Coordinates of C-alpha atoms in Angstrom, one line a residue:
M8 CA 0.0 0.0 0.0
T9 CA 1.3 3.5 -0.9
F10 CA 0.8 6.2 1.6
D11 CA -1.1 8.9 -0.3
S12 CA -2.5 11.8 1.7
T13 CA -5.8 10.1 2.5
T14 CA -4.2 6.9 3.6
A15 CA -1.6 8.8 5.7
R16 CA -4.4 10.8 7.5
Q17 CA -6.4 7.6 8.2
T18 CA -3.3 5.8 9.5
A19 CA -2.2 8.8 11.5
A20 CA -5.7 8.9 13.2
T21 CA -5.4 5.2 14.1
A22 CA -1.8 5.7 15.3
R23 CA -2.9 8.6 17.5
S24 CA -5.7 6.5 18.9
L25 CA -3.3 3.7 19.7
R26 CA -0.9 6.2 21.3
N27 CA -3.7 7.4 23.6
E28 CA -4.7 3.8 24.4
L29 CA -1.1 2.8 25.3
A30 CA -0.6 5.9 27.4
T31 CA -3.2 4.5 29.9
L32 CA -2.5 0.8 29.3
A33 CA -2.1 -1.0 32.6
L34 CA -0.2 -4.3 32.9
P35 CA 0.2 -4.1 36.7
L36 CA 0.3 -7.8 37.7
D37 CA 3.6 -9.5 37.7
L38 CA 2.8 -12.2 35.2
P39 CA 5.4 -14.0 33.0
G40 CA 6.5 -11.5 30.3
A41 CA 4.9 -8.5 31.9
I42 CA 8.2 -6.6 32.3
S43 CA 8.9 -7.1 28.6
F44 CA 5.4 -6.0 27.6
R45 CA 5.6 -2.9 29.7
S46 CA 8.9 -2.0 28.1
D47 CA 7.5 -2.6 24.7
T48 CA 4.5 -0.4 25.4
A49 CA 6.9 2.5 26.2
A50 CA 9.0 1.7 23.1
I51 CA 5.9 1.8 20.8
I52 CA 4.8 5.1 22.3
R53 CA 8.3 6.5 21.6
Q54 CA 8.3 5.1 18.1
L55 CA 5.0 6.7 17.4
D56 CA 6.1 10.0 18.7
D57 CA 9.6 10.0 17.2
H58 CA 8.9 8.5 13.8
V59 CA 5.5 7.2 12.8
L60 CA 3.2 10.2 13.6
P61 CA 5.6 12.9 12.4
R62 CA 6.3 11.0 9.2
L63 CA 2.6 10.3 8.5
E64 CA 1.8 14.0 9.0
N65 CA 4.6 15.1 6.7
L66 CA 5.6 12.5 4.1
D67 CA 7.9 14.9 2.3
A68 CA 10.0 15.8 5.4
P69 CA 13.8 15.1 5.3
A70 CA 14.8 11.5 5.6
L71 CA 16.5 10.6 8.9
V72 CA 19.4 8.1 8.4
V73 CA 20.6 6.7 11.7
V74 CA 24.2 5.5 11.8
G75 CA 24.6 2.8 14.4
G76 CA 27.0 0.0 15.2
S77 CA 29.2 -1.7 17.8
T78 CA 31.6 -0.1 20.2
G79 CA 34.7 1.2 18.4
S80 CA 33.3 0.3 14.9
G81 CA 34.2 3.8 13.6
K82 CA 30.7 5.4 13.3
S83 CA 31.7 8.8 14.4
T84 CA 34.8 8.8 12.2
L85 CA 32.6 7.7 9.3
V86 CA 30.2 10.6 9.8
N87 CA 33.0 13.1 10.2
S88 CA 34.6 11.7 7.0
L89 CA 31.3 12.0 5.0
I90 CA 30.8 15.6 6.1
G91 CA 34.4 16.6 5.9
A92 CA 34.5 18.1 9.3
E93 CA 34.5 17.1 12.9
V94 CA 30.8 17.2 13.7
T95 CA 30.8 14.3 16.1
R96 CA 33.5 13.2 18.6
S97 CA 35.2 9.8 18.2
G98 CA 36.8 9.6 21.6
V99 CA 39.5 7.3 22.9
L100 CA 37.4 6.2 25.9
R101 CA 34.7 3.6 25.6
P102 CA 31.8 4.0 25.0
T103 CA 32.8 6.5 22.4
T104 CA 29.5 8.1 21.3
T105 CA 27.7 9.2 24.4
T106 CA 25.7 12.1 23.1
P107 CA 23.7 11.6 19.8
V108 CA 24.6 14.1 17.1
L109 CA 22.2 15.0 14.3
V110 CA 23.8 16.5 11.2
H111 CA 21.4 18.2 8.8
H112 CA 21.3 20.9 6.1
P113 CA 20.5 24.4 7.4
D114 CA 17.3 24.4 5.4
A115 CA 16.0 21.5 7.5
T116 CA 16.7 23.1 10.9
A117 CA 13.1 24.0 11.5
W118 CA 12.0 20.5 10.9
F119 CA 14.4 18.8 13.3
E120 CA 14.6 21.5 16.0
S121 CA 10.9 22.1 16.2
G122 CA 10.3 19.1 18.4
R123 CA 8.1 17.3 15.9
V124 CA 10.6 14.5 15.7
L125 CA 12.9 13.0 18.4
A126 CA 11.1 15.0 21.0
G127 CA 12.0 12.4 23.7
H128 CA 15.7 13.0 23.3
P129 CA 16.6 16.2 25.0
Q130 CA 20.4 15.4 24.9
L131 CA 20.4 15.4 21.1
Q132 CA 22.9 17.8 19.6
F133 CA 22.1 19.5 16.3
V134 CA 24.8 20.4 13.7
A135 CA 24.0 22.2 10.5
S136 CA 26.1 21.4 7.4
T137 CA 25.7 22.4 3.8
I138 CA 27.5 19.3 2.7
L139 CA 24.4 17.2 3.2
P140 CA 21.4 17.5 0.9
A141 CA 18.5 19.3 2.5
A142 CA 16.3 16.2 2.2
V143 CA 18.6 13.9 4.3
A144 CA 20.0 14.0 7.8
L145 CA 22.6 11.8 9.5
L146 CA 22.3 10.8 13.2
D147 CA 25.4 9.4 14.9
A148 CA 23.8 7.1 17.6
P149 CA 25.3 5.5 20.7
D150 CA 26.7 2.0 20.4
F151 CA 24.4 -1.0 20.2
D152 CA 26.6 -2.9 22.7
S153 CA 27.6 0.0 25.0
I154 CA 28.5 -0.8 28.6
S155 CA 26.1 2.0 29.6
D156 CA 22.5 0.9 30.0
S157 CA 21.3 4.4 29.0
N158 CA 23.4 4.4 25.9
R159 CA 22.0 1.1 24.7
E160 CA 18.5 2.3 25.4
A161 CA 19.1 5.5 23.5
A162 CA 20.6 3.6 20.6
A163 CA 17.4 1.4 20.4
Q164 CA 15.1 4.4 20.6
L165 CA 17.0 6.3 17.9
L166 CA 16.9 3.3 15.6
D167 CA 13.1 3.2 16.1
A168 CA 13.0 6.8 14.9
A169 CA 14.9 6.1 11.7
D170 CA 13.7 6.1 8.2
M171 CA 16.9 4.2 7.2
W172 CA 19.8 2.6 9.0
V173 CA 23.5 2.6 8.2
F174 CA 25.0 -0.3 10.2
V175 CA 28.7 0.1 10.8
T176 CA 30.7 -2.9 11.8
T177 CA 34.3 -4.2 11.4
A178 CA 36.0 -7.3 10.0
A179 CA 36.6 -8.3 13.6
R180 CA 33.1 -7.6 15.0
Y181 CA 30.6 -8.2 12.2
A182 CA 29.5 -11.7 13.6
D183 CA 28.9 -10.4 17.2
A184 CA 25.5 -11.4 18.5
V185 CA 24.3 -8.1 19.8
P186 CA 24.3 -6.1 16.6
W187 CA 22.5 -9.0 14.8
S188 CA 19.5 -8.7 17.1
F189 CA 19.1 -5.1 15.8
L190 CA 19.6 -6.2 12.2
Q191 CA 16.9 -8.9 12.7
Q192 CA 14.7 -6.1 14.0
A193 CA 15.3 -4.1 10.9
Q194 CA 14.4 -7.1 8.8
R195 CA 11.2 -7.7 10.7
R196 CA 10.1 -4.1 10.2
G197 CA 11.3 -3.8 6.6
T198 CA 13.6 -0.9 7.5
T199 CA 15.8 0.2 4.6
L200 CA 19.3 -0.9 5.6
V201 CA 22.9 -0.5 4.3
V202 CA 26.0 -2.0 5.9
V203 CA 29.4 -0.5 6.1
L204 CA 32.1 -3.1 6.7
N205 CA 34.9 -1.1 8.1
R206 CA 38.6 -1.8 8.8
V207 CA 38.9 -4.8 6.5
P208 CA 42.4 -6.2 5.9
G209 CA 43.1 -6.1 2.2
Q210 CA 44.0 -9.8 2.0
S211 CA 40.7 -10.7 3.7
R212 CA 38.4 -8.4 1.8
V213 CA 36.7 -10.9 -0.5
E214 CA 36.4 -13.6 2.1
V215 CA 34.9 -11.4 4.9
T216 CA 32.6 -9.6 2.5
E217 CA 31.2 -12.9 1.2
H218 CA 30.7 -14.3 4.7
L219 CA 28.9 -11.2 5.8
T220 CA 26.7 -11.4 2.6
E221 CA 25.8 -15.0 3.5
M222 CA 25.0 -14.1 7.1
L223 CA 22.7 -11.3 5.9
A224 CA 20.9 -13.6 3.5
S225 CA 20.4 -16.3 6.2
N226 CA 18.8 -13.6 8.4
G227 CA 16.3 -12.5 5.8
L228 CA 18.4 -9.6 4.6
A229 CA 19.5 -10.8 1.2
G230 CA 20.3 -8.0 -1.2
T231 CA 21.4 -5.6 1.5
Q232 CA 23.9 -3.2 0.1
I233 CA 27.4 -3.5 1.6
F234 CA 30.1 -0.8 1.4
T235 CA 33.5 -2.2 2.3
V236 CA 36.2 0.1 3.7
D237 CA 39.8 -1.3 3.8
E238 CA 41.9 -0.9 6.9
Q239 CA 44.1 2.1 6.5
P240 CA 45.6 5.1 8.4
L241 CA 43.4 8.1 9.0
V242 CA 44.2 11.6 7.6
H243 CA 43.6 14.3 10.2
G244 CA 41.4 11.8 12.1
R245 CA 39.2 11.1 9.0
L246 CA 39.1 8.6 6.1
P247 CA 40.3 9.7 2.7
S248 CA 37.5 11.2 0.7
D249 CA 37.6 8.7 -2.2
V250 CA 37.2 5.7 0.2
L251 CA 33.6 6.7 1.0
E252 CA 32.6 7.6 -2.5
G253 CA 30.1 4.8 -2.8
L254 CA 28.4 5.6 0.5
R255 CA 28.5 9.3 -0.3
S256 CA 26.8 8.7 -3.6
W257 CA 24.1 6.7 -1.8
V258 CA 23.4 9.5 0.6
N259 CA 23.4 12.1 -2.1
R260 CA 21.0 10.1 -4.3
L261 CA 18.6 9.8 -1.3
G262 CA 18.7 13.6 -1.0
T263 CA 18.3 14.4 -4.7
D264 CA 16.1 11.7 -6.1
K265 CA 12.7 12.1 -4.7
A266 CA 11.4 8.8 -6.0
V267 CA 14.3 6.8 -4.5
R268 CA 13.9 8.6 -1.2
A269 CA 10.1 8.2 -1.2
E270 CA 10.4 4.5 -1.8
A271 CA 12.9 4.0 1.0
V272 CA 11.0 6.2 3.4
M273 CA 7.6 4.6 2.6
T274 CA 9.0 1.1 2.9
S275 CA 10.4 1.8 6.3
L276 CA 7.2 3.6 7.4
R277 CA 4.9 0.8 6.2
G278 CA 7.1 -1.8 7.9
A279 CA 7.1 0.2 11.2
V280 CA 3.3 0.6 11.1
V281 CA 2.7 -3.1 10.4
D282 CA 5.2 -4.1 13.0
I283 CA 3.6 -1.9 15.6
G284 CA 0.3 -3.5 14.7
K285 CA 1.7 -7.0 15.4
R286 CA 3.3 -5.9 18.7
T287 CA -0.1 -4.3 19.6
D288 CA -1.7 -7.6 19.1
E289 CA 0.8 -9.1 21.5
L290 CA -0.1 -6.4 24.0
A291 CA -3.8 -7.2 23.6
N292 CA -3.1 -10.8 24.5
A293 CA -1.0 -9.7 27.4
T294 CA -3.9 -7.5 28.6
R295 CA -6.2 -10.5 28.3
Q296 CA -3.9 -12.5 30.5
Q297 CA -3.9 -9.6 33.0
L298 CA -7.7 -9.6 33.0
A299 CA -7.8 -13.4 33.3
M300 CA -5.6 -13.2 36.3
V301 CA -7.7 -10.4 37.8
D302 CA -10.7 -12.7 37.4
A303 CA -8.8 -15.6 38.9
L304 CA -7.8 -13.5 41.9
R305 CA -11.3 -12.3 42.3
T306 CA -12.5 -15.9 42.3
M307 CA -9.8 -16.8 44.8
A308 CA -11.2 -14.1 47.1
H309 CA -14.9 -14.8 46.6
N310 CA -14.8 -18.6 46.9
P311 CA -13.9 -18.6 50.6
Y312 CA -16.7 -16.1 51.4
E313 CA -19.2 -18.2 49.5
A314 CA -18.0 -21.4 51.3
E315 CA -18.2 -19.7 54.7
H316 CA -21.6 -18.3 53.9
A317 CA -22.8 -21.9 53.0
K318 CA -21.5 -23.0 56.4
V319 CA -23.5 -20.2 58.1
C320 CA -26.6 -21.3 56.3
D321 CA -26.0 -24.9 57.3
D322 CA -25.4 -24.0 60.9
I323 CA -28.6 -21.9 61.0
S324 CA -30.6 -24.7 59.5
H325 CA -29.2 -27.5 61.6
G326 CA -29.4 -26.3 65.1
A327 CA -25.9 -24.9 65.7
L328 CA -27.5 -21.8 67.3
L329 CA -29.5 -23.9 69.7
K330 CA -26.7 -24.2 72.1
G331 CA -25.5 -23.0 75.5
E332 CA -27.1 -19.8 76.6
V333 CA -29.8 -19.8 74.0
L334 CA -31.1 -23.2 75.2
A335 CA -30.8 -22.1 78.8
R336 CA -32.8 -19.0 78.3
W337 CA -35.4 -20.9 76.3
E338 CA -35.8 -23.4 79.1
E339 CA -36.3 -20.5 81.5
V340 CA -39.2 -19.2 79.3
I341 CA -41.2 -22.3 78.7
G342 CA -39.7 -25.2 80.7
T343 CA -38.9 -27.7 78.0
G344 CA -38.9 -30.9 80.0
E345 CA -42.2 -30.3 81.7
L346 CA -43.9 -29.3 78.4
M347 CA -42.6 -32.3 76.6
R348 CA -44.2 -34.6 79.1
Q349 CA -47.5 -32.9 78.7
V350 CA -47.5 -33.3 74.9
R351 CA -48.8 -36.9 75.5
T352 CA -51.8 -35.7 77.5
G353 CA -53.2 -33.5 74.8
L354 CA -52.6 -30.4 72.8
G355 CA -55.2 -28.4 74.7
R356 CA -53.4 -28.7 78.0
L357 CA -50.1 -28.0 76.3
R358 CA -51.4 -24.8 74.7
D359 CA -52.8 -23.8 78.1
R360 CA -49.4 -24.4 79.8
V361 CA -47.4 -22.6 77.2
S362 CA -49.9 -19.8 76.9
G363 CA -49.7 -19.3 80.7
A364 CA -45.9 -19.2 80.6
L365 CA -45.8 -16.7 77.7
T366 CA -48.5 -14.5 79.2
G367 CA -46.3 -13.7 82.2
R368 CA -43.0 -13.8 80.4
P369 CA -43.3 -13.2 76.7
V370 CA -40.9 -15.1 74.5
G371 CA -39.4 -11.8 73.5
D372 CA -37.6 -11.9 76.8
P373 CA -34.5 -9.6 76.8
K374 CA -32.2 -12.4 78.1
L375 CA -33.3 -14.8 75.4
N376 CA -33.2 -12.1 72.7
G377 CA -29.7 -11.2 73.9
A378 CA -28.5 -14.8 73.8
V379 CA -29.8 -15.3 70.2
E380 CA -28.1 -12.1 69.2
N381 CA -24.8 -13.0 70.8
V382 CA -24.6 -16.5 69.3
A383 CA -25.7 -15.4 65.9
E384 CA -23.3 -12.5 65.8
A385 CA -20.4 -14.7 67.0
L386 CA -21.2 -17.4 64.4
I387 CA -21.4 -14.8 61.5
R388 CA -18.2 -13.1 62.5
S389 CA -16.3 -16.3 63.0
H390 CA -17.0 -17.5 59.5
A391 CA -16.2 -14.1 58.1
D392 CA -12.8 -14.2 59.8
E393 CA -12.2 -17.7 58.3
A394 CA -13.1 -16.4 54.9
A395 CA -10.7 -13.5 55.1
A396 CA -7.8 -15.7 56.2
A397 CA -8.6 -18.2 53.4
A398 CA -8.8 -15.5 50.7
V399 CA -5.5 -14.0 51.7
Q400 CA -3.9 -17.4 51.7
A401 CA -5.2 -18.1 48.2
W402 CA -3.7 -14.8 47.0
R403 CA -0.4 -15.6 48.6
S404 CA -0.3 -18.9 46.8
H405 CA 0.1 -17.1 43.5
P406 CA 3.1 -14.8 42.7
A407 CA 0.8 -12.1 41.3
G408 CA -1.5 -12.2 44.3
A409 CA 1.4 -12.2 46.7
A410 CA 2.9 -9.1 45.0
L411 CA -0.5 -7.4 45.1
L412 CA -0.8 -8.1 48.9
A413 CA 2.6 -6.6 49.4
Q414 CA 1.7 -3.5 47.5
T415 CA -1.7 -2.7 49.1
D416 CA -2.2 -0.7 52.3
V417 CA -5.5 -2.5 52.9
E418 CA -5.6 -5.0 55.8
L419 CA -7.2 -8.1 54.2
S420 CA -6.1 -11.0 56.4
R421 CA -8.8 -10.3 58.9
S422 CA -12.4 -8.9 58.8
S423 CA -12.9 -5.2 58.5
P424 CA -13.5 -3.1 61.6
A425 CA -16.9 -2.4 60.3
L426 CA -17.9 -6.0 60.6
V427 CA -18.7 -6.0 64.3
P428 CA -21.2 -3.1 64.3
A429 CA -22.6 -4.3 60.9
T430 CA -23.2 -7.8 62.3
S431 CA -25.0 -6.4 65.4
T432 CA -27.2 -4.2 63.1
L433 CA -27.9 -7.2 60.9
V434 CA -29.2 -9.5 63.6
R435 CA -31.3 -6.8 65.2
A436 CA -32.7 -5.9 61.7
W437 CA -33.5 -9.6 61.1
Q438 CA -35.4 -9.9 64.4
G439 CA -37.3 -6.7 63.6
H440 CA -38.2 -8.0 60.2
L441 CA -39.4 -11.2 61.7
L442 CA -41.8 -9.3 63.9
E443 CA -43.2 -7.7 60.8
V444 CA -43.6 -11.1 59.1
V445 CA -45.5 -12.5 62.2
R446 CA -47.6 -9.4 62.4
A447 CA -48.6 -9.8 58.7
A448 CA -49.4 -13.5 59.3
G449 CA -51.6 -12.5 62.3
A450 CA -53.6 -10.2 60.1
D451 CA -55.6 -13.2 59.0
K452 CA -58.9 -13.2 60.9
R453 CA -58.7 -16.9 61.7
T454 CA -55.3 -16.6 63.3
A455 CA -55.3 -13.0 64.6
A456 CA -56.9 -14.0 68.0
R457 CA -54.4 -16.8 68.4
V458 CA -51.4 -14.7 67.7
L459 CA -52.7 -12.0 69.9
S460 CA -53.1 -14.5 72.7
L461 CA -49.3 -14.9 72.8
G462 CA -48.4 -11.5 71.5
V463 CA -46.5 -10.8 68.3
N464 CA -43.1 -10.8 70.1
G465 CA -43.9 -14.2 71.6
V466 CA -44.8 -15.8 68.3
A467 CA -41.8 -14.2 66.6
M468 CA -39.5 -15.7 69.2
V469 CA -41.0 -19.1 68.8
V470 CA -40.7 -18.9 65.0
M471 CA -37.0 -18.0 65.6
I472 CA -36.5 -21.1 67.7
V473 CA -38.3 -23.3 65.2
A474 CA -36.2 -21.8 62.3
F475 CA -33.2 -23.3 64.1
S476 CA -35.1 -26.6 64.6
H477 CA -32.7 -29.2 63.2
T478 CA -30.2 -30.7 65.6
G479 CA -27.3 -31.1 63.2
G480 CA -24.2 -29.6 64.7
I481 CA -24.9 -30.3 68.3
T482 CA -24.3 -33.4 70.3
G483 CA -24.9 -35.3 73.5
A484 CA -27.5 -34.0 75.9
E485 CA -28.0 -30.8 73.8
V486 CA -29.6 -32.9 71.1
A487 CA -32.5 -34.0 73.4
V488 CA -32.9 -30.5 74.9
A489 CA -32.8 -28.8 71.5
G490 CA -35.1 -31.3 70.0
G491 CA -37.5 -30.7 72.9
A492 CA -37.4 -27.0 72.5
S493 CA -38.0 -27.3 68.8
A494 CA -40.9 -29.7 69.3
V495 CA -42.6 -27.5 71.8
G496 CA -42.2 -24.4 69.6
H497 CA -43.4 -26.3 66.5
T498 CA -46.4 -27.9 68.2
L499 CA -47.4 -24.6 69.7
L500 CA -47.2 -22.7 66.4
E501 CA -49.0 -25.5 64.6
A502 CA -51.9 -25.2 66.9
L503 CA -51.9 -21.4 66.6
L504 CA -51.2 -20.8 62.9
G505 CA -51.5 -24.2 61.1
D506 CA -48.8 -26.5 59.7
Q507 CA -48.3 -24.7 56.4
T508 CA -48.0 -21.3 57.9
I509 CA -45.4 -22.4 60.4
R510 CA -43.3 -24.0 57.7
T511 CA -43.6 -20.9 55.6
L512 CA -42.7 -18.6 58.5
A513 CA -39.7 -20.7 59.6
T514 CA -38.3 -21.0 56.0
A515 CA -38.8 -17.3 55.5
A516 CA -37.0 -16.5 58.7
R517 CA -34.0 -18.7 57.7
D518 CA -33.9 -17.4 54.1
D519 CA -34.0 -13.8 55.3
L520 CA -31.2 -14.3 57.7
N521 CA -29.1 -16.1 55.1
Q522 CA -29.7 -13.3 52.6
R523 CA -28.6 -10.7 55.1
V524 CA -25.5 -12.6 55.9
S525 CA -24.8 -12.9 52.1
G526 CA -25.0 -9.1 51.8
L527 CA -22.7 -8.7 54.8
Y528 CA -20.1 -11.0 53.3
D529 CA -20.4 -9.3 49.9
A530 CA -19.4 -6.1 51.7
E531 CA -16.4 -7.8 53.2
V532 CA -15.1 -9.4 50.0
A533 CA -15.6 -6.0 48.3
R534 CA -12.4 -5.0 49.9
F535 CA -10.6 -7.5 47.7
D536 CA -12.6 -6.3 44.7
L537 CA -11.5 -2.7 45.3
V538 CA -7.8 -3.7 45.3
L539 CA -8.3 -5.4 42.0
S540 CA -10.3 -2.5 40.5
A541 CA -7.5 -0.1 41.5
L542 CA -5.2 -2.0 39.1
G543 CA -6.9 -0.2 36.3
V544 CA -7.3 -2.9 33.6
P545 CA -10.4 -2.1 31.6
A546 CA -12.3 -5.2 30.5
D547 CA -12.6 -3.8 26.9
A548 CA -9.0 -2.9 26.6
P549 CA -8.0 -6.1 24.6
S550 CA -10.8 -5.6 22.1
R551 CA -9.8 -2.0 21.5
L552 CA -6.2 -2.9 21.1
S553 CA -7.0 -5.7 18.7
T554 CA -9.1 -3.4 16.6
L555 CA -6.4 -0.8 16.3
A556 CA -3.8 -3.6 15.6
A557 CA -5.9 -4.9 12.7
Q558 CA -6.2 -1.4 11.2
L559 CA -2.4 -0.9 11.4
K560 CA -1.6 -4.3 10.0
A561 CA -4.0 -3.7 7.1
V562 CA -1.4 -1.1 5.8
A563 CA 0.6 -4.0 4.5

């Protein structure tokens, strides 16, 4: 595809959208490859800023040729020799080129010094020279294999900004591994490339050049133009003018032949855009992995709370609350053992006995109410504490979760301070709701008198006891006592309200309590959800990245 003005505008709009997307892209979890993907995100942003967007917005701007190579390969000497003046230093110390130097024609000053290109390189030095054509600029970059991390990073960034590369190597260094990783990058992106093979002993010229040609071909760079420079003494620190005649002609042709320059620039631009599209696809997949891990961590946190809630429901349904003080207070109210003996003598006498007991001391006795509240609250809090500990342990079992725990200031290993007052409020609200349910049931004319004979509070308390009717979870003597308590309450309510009504009331009471506990646990596990939400990984980020990647790859 040729970049005409319309295509360039459309591609630039897509590139700007991608740039904005990547600026807020979050890959916060320490998953395999995450460090590399974060680095590549920053690299793509720089490449968009330094090369792709400026070039798409001005296809006729001067071509930027980056001169790069290994330490001591003679890059700076080569640039000085081409220009015929010392425009960049080739020092004795290594690394030699520490500050990038951009040599351009004076007519191109506004383009390069405006900040439209290479804006992220404040250390860049500009040198104007009439030796170069106005349509070409040379940039002497730091060494690929510099011992300085910052120099290596700068070299990679400047190569990303290039329309073309001039790779400078020597007969002794051309097979080194580090430069070839950059050359393979040029091949992958379709960057226009020429190679200068420097300091070649005369007797080895043919052999070394042929071997380098074979290596280029085996790395997908067949046809790459090679300029060979024999080993020879420098004149005033520069190579003789005629030695670089081939390379100088290549540079001049780029500057004077618009068609040649346009083809080289467009080839590199198209390759860069397509390559960014492919790398964006990889980032989309990395983001999907991040989201999958977020979901997995969310499930790790939610599962313990769901499990502990199920245990609370089971405990409520199977008599775990009918223990200790609750049973003792219930016995004080209606005398379980005596009433159970009277069950055999007839329901009428049982009802009279219970009614008499409740008339003087309603089932809504403060001590019994308090006992139920204490036991219920303790049960709910205990299971919440177990859930918090299990959720944190699940996160610690995964490196991403462990790192997340180390980074957050939220205390997650125990229940929140709000749980204690919230649990008390929950139990009291449940009891209050139960009163309303009983009052509604007593609105029926056939049962109203019966409910009133015991009082709404009394019936509600009996319903509460019946709701905890099963004896699973208690053992020994408590089984008989709890069973008796349940039987008395159930028999009484059956006589007052009917069997179906009592079943409905007891089930509704249990379900209501279970739902309230579920809401309470949801509030507790929400602390984990907030930590995950703060990571800032939008669920639709992968699809947006994939769409932009497809649009960029279509440029091919």
